[in-house]
Short mmCIF file of C-alpha atoms and ligand atoms in Angstrom, two decimals:
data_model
loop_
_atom_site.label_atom_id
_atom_site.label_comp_id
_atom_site.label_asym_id
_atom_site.label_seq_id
_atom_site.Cartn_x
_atom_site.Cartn_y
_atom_site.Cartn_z
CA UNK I 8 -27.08 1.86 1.12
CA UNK I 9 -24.80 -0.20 -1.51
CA UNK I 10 -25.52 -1.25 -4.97
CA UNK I 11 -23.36 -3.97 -7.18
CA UNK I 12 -21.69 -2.00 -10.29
CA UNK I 13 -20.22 -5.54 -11.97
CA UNK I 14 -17.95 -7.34 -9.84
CA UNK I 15 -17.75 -3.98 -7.74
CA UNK I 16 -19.71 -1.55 -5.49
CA UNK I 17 -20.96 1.54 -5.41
CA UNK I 18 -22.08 2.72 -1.31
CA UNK I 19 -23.41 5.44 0.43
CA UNK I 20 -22.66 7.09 3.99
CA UNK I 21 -23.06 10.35 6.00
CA UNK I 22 -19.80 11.38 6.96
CA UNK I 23 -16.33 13.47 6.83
CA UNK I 24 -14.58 12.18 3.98
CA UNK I 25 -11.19 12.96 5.85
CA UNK I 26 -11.53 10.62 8.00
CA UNK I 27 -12.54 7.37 6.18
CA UNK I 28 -9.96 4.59 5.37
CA UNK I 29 -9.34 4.13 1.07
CA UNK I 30 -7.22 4.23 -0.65
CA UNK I 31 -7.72 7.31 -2.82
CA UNK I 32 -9.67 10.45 -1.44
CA UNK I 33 -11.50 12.29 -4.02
CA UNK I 34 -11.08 16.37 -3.55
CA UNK I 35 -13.41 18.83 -4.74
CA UNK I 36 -11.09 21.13 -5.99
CA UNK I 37 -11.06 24.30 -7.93
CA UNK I 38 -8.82 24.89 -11.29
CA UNK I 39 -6.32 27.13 -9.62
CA UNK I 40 -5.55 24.10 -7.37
CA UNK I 41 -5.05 27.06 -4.36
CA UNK I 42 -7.37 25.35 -1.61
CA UNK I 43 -10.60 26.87 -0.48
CA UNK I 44 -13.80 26.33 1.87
CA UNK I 45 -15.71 23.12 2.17
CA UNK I 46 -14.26 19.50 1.27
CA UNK I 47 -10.79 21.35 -0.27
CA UNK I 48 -10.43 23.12 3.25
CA UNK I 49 -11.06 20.03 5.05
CA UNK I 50 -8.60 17.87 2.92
CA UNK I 51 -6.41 20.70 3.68
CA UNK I 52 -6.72 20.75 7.00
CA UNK I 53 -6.70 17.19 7.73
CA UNK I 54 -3.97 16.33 5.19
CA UNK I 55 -1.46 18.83 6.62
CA UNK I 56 0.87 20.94 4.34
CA UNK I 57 2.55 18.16 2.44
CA UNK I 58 -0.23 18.31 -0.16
CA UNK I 59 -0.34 22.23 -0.74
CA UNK I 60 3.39 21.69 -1.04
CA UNK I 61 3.12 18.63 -3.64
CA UNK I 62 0.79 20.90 -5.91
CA UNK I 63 2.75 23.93 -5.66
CA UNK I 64 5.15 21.61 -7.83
CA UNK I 65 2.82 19.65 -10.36
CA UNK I 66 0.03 22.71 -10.66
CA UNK I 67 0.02 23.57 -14.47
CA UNK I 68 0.80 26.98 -15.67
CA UNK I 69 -2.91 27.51 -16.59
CA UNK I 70 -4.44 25.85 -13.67
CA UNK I 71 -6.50 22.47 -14.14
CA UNK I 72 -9.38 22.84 -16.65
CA UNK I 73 -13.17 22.34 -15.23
CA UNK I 74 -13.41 18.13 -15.96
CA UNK I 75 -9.71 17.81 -15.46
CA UNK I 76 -7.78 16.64 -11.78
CA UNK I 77 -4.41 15.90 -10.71
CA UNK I 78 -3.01 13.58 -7.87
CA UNK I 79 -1.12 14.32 -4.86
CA UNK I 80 0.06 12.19 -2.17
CA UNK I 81 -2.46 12.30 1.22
CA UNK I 82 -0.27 13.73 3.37
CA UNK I 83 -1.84 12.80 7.01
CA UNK I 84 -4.97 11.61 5.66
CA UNK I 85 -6.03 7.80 6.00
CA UNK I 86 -5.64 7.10 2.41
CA UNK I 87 -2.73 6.79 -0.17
CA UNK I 88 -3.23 9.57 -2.64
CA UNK I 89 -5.56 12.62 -2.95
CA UNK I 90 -6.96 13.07 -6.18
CA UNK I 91 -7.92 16.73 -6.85
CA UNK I 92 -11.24 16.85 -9.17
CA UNK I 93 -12.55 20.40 -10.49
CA UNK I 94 -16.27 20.44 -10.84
CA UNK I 95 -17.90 22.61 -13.06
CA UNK I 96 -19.43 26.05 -11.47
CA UNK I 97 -23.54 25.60 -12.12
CA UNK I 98 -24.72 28.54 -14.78
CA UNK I 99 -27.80 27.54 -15.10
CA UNK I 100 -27.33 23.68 -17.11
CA UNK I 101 -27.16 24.56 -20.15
CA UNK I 102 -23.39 24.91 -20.30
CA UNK I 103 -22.58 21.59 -20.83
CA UNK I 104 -22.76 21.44 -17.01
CA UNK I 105 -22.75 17.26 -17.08
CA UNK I 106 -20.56 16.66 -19.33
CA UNK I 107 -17.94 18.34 -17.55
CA UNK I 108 -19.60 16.73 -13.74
CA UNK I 109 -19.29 13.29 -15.31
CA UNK I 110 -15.55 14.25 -16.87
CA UNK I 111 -14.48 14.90 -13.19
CA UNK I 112 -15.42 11.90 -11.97
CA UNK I 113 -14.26 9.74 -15.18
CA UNK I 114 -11.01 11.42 -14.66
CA UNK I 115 -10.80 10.39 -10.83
CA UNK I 116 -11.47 7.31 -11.83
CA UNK I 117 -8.67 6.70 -14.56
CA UNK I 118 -6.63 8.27 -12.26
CA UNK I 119 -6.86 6.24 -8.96
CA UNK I 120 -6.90 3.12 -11.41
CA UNK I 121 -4.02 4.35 -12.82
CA UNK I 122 -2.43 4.16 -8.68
CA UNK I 123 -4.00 0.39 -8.61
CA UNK I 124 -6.83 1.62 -6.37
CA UNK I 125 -9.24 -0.94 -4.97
CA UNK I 126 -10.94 1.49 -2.91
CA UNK I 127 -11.85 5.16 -3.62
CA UNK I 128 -14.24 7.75 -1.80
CA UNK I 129 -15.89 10.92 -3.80
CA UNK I 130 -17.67 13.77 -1.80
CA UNK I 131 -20.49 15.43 -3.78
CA UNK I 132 -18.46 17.46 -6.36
CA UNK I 133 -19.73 20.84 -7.20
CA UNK I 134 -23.13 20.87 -5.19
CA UNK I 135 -21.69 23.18 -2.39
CA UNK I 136 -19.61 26.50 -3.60
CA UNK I 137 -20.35 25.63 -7.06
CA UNK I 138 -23.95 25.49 -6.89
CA UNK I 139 -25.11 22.40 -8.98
CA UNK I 140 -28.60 20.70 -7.81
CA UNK I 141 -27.66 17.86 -5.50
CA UNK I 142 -30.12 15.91 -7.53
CA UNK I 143 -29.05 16.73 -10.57
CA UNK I 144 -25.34 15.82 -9.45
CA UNK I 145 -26.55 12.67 -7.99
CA UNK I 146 -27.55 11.59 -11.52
CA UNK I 147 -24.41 12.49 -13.49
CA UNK I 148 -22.27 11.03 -10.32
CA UNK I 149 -24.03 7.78 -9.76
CA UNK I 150 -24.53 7.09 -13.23
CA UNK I 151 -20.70 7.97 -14.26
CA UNK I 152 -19.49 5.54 -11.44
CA UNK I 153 -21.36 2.68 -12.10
CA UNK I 154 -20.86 3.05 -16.10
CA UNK I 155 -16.69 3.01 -15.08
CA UNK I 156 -17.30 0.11 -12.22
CA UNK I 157 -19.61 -2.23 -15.21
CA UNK I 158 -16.37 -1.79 -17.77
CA UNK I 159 -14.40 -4.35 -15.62
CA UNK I 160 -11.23 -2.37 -16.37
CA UNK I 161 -9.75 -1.31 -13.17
CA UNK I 162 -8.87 -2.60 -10.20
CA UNK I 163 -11.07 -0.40 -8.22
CA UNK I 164 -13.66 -2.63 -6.33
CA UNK I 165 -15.57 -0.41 -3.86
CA UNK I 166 -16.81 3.46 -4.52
CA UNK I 167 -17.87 5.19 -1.26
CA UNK I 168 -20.25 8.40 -1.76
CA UNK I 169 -19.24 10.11 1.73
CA UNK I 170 -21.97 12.94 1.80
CA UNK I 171 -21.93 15.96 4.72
CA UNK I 172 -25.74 16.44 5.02
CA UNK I 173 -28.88 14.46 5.40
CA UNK I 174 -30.17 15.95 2.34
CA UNK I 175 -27.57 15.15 0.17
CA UNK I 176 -27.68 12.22 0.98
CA UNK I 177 -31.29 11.34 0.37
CA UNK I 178 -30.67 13.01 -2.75
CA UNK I 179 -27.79 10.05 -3.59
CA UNK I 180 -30.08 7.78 -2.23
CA UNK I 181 -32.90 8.77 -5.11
CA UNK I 182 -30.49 8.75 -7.86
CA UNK I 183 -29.20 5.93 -6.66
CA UNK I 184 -32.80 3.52 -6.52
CA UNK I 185 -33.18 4.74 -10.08
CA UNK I 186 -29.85 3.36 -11.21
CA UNK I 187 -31.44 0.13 -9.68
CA UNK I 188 -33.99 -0.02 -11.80
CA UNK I 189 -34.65 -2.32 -14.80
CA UNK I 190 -32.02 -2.23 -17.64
CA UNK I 191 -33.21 -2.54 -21.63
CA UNK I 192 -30.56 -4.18 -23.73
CA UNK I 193 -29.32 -2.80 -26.81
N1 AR6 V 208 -16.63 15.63 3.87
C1 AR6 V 208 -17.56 15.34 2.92
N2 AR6 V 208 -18.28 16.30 2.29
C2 AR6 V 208 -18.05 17.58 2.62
C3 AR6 V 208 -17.09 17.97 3.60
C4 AR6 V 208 -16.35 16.93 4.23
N3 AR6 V 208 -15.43 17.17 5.16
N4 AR6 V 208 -17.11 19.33 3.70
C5 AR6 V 208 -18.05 19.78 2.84
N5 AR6 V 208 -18.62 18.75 2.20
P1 AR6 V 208 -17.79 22.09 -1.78
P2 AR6 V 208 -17.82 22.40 -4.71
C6 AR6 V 208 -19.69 18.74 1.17
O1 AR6 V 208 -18.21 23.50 -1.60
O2 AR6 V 208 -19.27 22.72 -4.71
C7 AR6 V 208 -14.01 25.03 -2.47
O3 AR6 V 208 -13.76 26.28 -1.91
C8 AR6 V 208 -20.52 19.98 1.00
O4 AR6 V 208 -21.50 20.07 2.04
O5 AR6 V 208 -16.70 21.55 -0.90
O6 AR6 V 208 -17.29 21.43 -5.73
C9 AR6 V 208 -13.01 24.67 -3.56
O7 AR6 V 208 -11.75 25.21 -3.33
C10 AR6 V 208 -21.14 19.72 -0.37
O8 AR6 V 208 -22.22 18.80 -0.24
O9 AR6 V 208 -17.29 21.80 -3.30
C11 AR6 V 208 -13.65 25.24 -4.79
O10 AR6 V 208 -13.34 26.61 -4.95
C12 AR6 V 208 -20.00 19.01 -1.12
O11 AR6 V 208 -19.10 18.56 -0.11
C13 AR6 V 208 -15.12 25.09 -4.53
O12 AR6 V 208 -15.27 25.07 -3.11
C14 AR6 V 208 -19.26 19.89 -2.11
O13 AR6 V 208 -19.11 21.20 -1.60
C15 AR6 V 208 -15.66 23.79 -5.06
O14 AR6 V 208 -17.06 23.77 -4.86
#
């Protein structure tokens, strides 16, 4: 499933996210920047050391804030640069939960814009280990993304969603017809 975002595109596919060609890979990270299970392990994995290595130099003295992310070359990954994103941990949503979802993704954004990215791939952030509602994620992700894309600002031109699971990816899929929808102007 793809939708237009301006003169860009926002798609959808069922997949490993390690092993689809763009030109930045979107990690799901956590603020220590130490690896971990799910997406991080697989970037990990797939990448090789060269990335651990690369953050073990650039990883700030406090870690990287819930919101915040930091880029890293992609070691053996098909891609140019990793971008490491840190999702917020769900508490319930009422701890500014979205705000923090949507400054992850904004962030990965600027970033890979910032590395003249035309092509950039996101897993879900935060609806594994971290617990948020895929649904609920879907929203704030889709909704972030195509907000960015409509600026015109950046060179970025496609935005794949490369989801592990059938039902994440129906939940995308929702979130993603409702973006469709009608628009009211201001
Ligand atoms: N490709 C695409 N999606 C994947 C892959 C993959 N190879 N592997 C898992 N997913 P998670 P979080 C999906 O837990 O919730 C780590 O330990 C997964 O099914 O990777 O942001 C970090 O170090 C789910 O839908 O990230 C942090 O400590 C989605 O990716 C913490 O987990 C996100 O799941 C971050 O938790």
């Amino acid at each position: 499933m793809e939708v237009a975002a301006g003169s860009a595109k926002i798609r959808l596919m069922m997949g490993d996210i390690t092993k689809v060609p763009v030109d930045v890979v979107v990690n799901a990270a956590n603020s220590d920047l130490i690896g971990g299970g799910g997406v991080d392990g697989a970037v990990h994995r797939a990448g090789g050391p060269s990335i651990m290595l690369e953050l073990n130099r650039i990883r700030p003295v406090n870690g990287c804030p819930t919101g915040g992310a930091v880029v890293t070359g992609a070691g053996n990954l098909p891609a140019k640069f990793v971008v490491h994103a840190v999702g917020p941990i769900w508490r319930g949503g009422r701890s500014g939960e979205d705000l923090d979802l949507a400054s992850a993704y904004k962030t990965s954004l600027e970033l890979a814009s910032a590395r003249g990215a035309a092509t950039v791939s996101f897993p879900s952030i935060s609806t594994g280990a971290y617990g948020y509602p895929a649904g609920l994620a879907a929203a704030v992700a889709l909704s972030t993304v195509a907000e960015f894309l409509r600026a015109g600002t950046s060179p970025i031109r496609e935005v794949v969603f490369v989801l592990f699971d059938e039902g994440t990816l129906r939940a995308y899929e929702k979130a993603l017809a409702g973006l469709r929808g009608g628009a009211c102007a201001p």
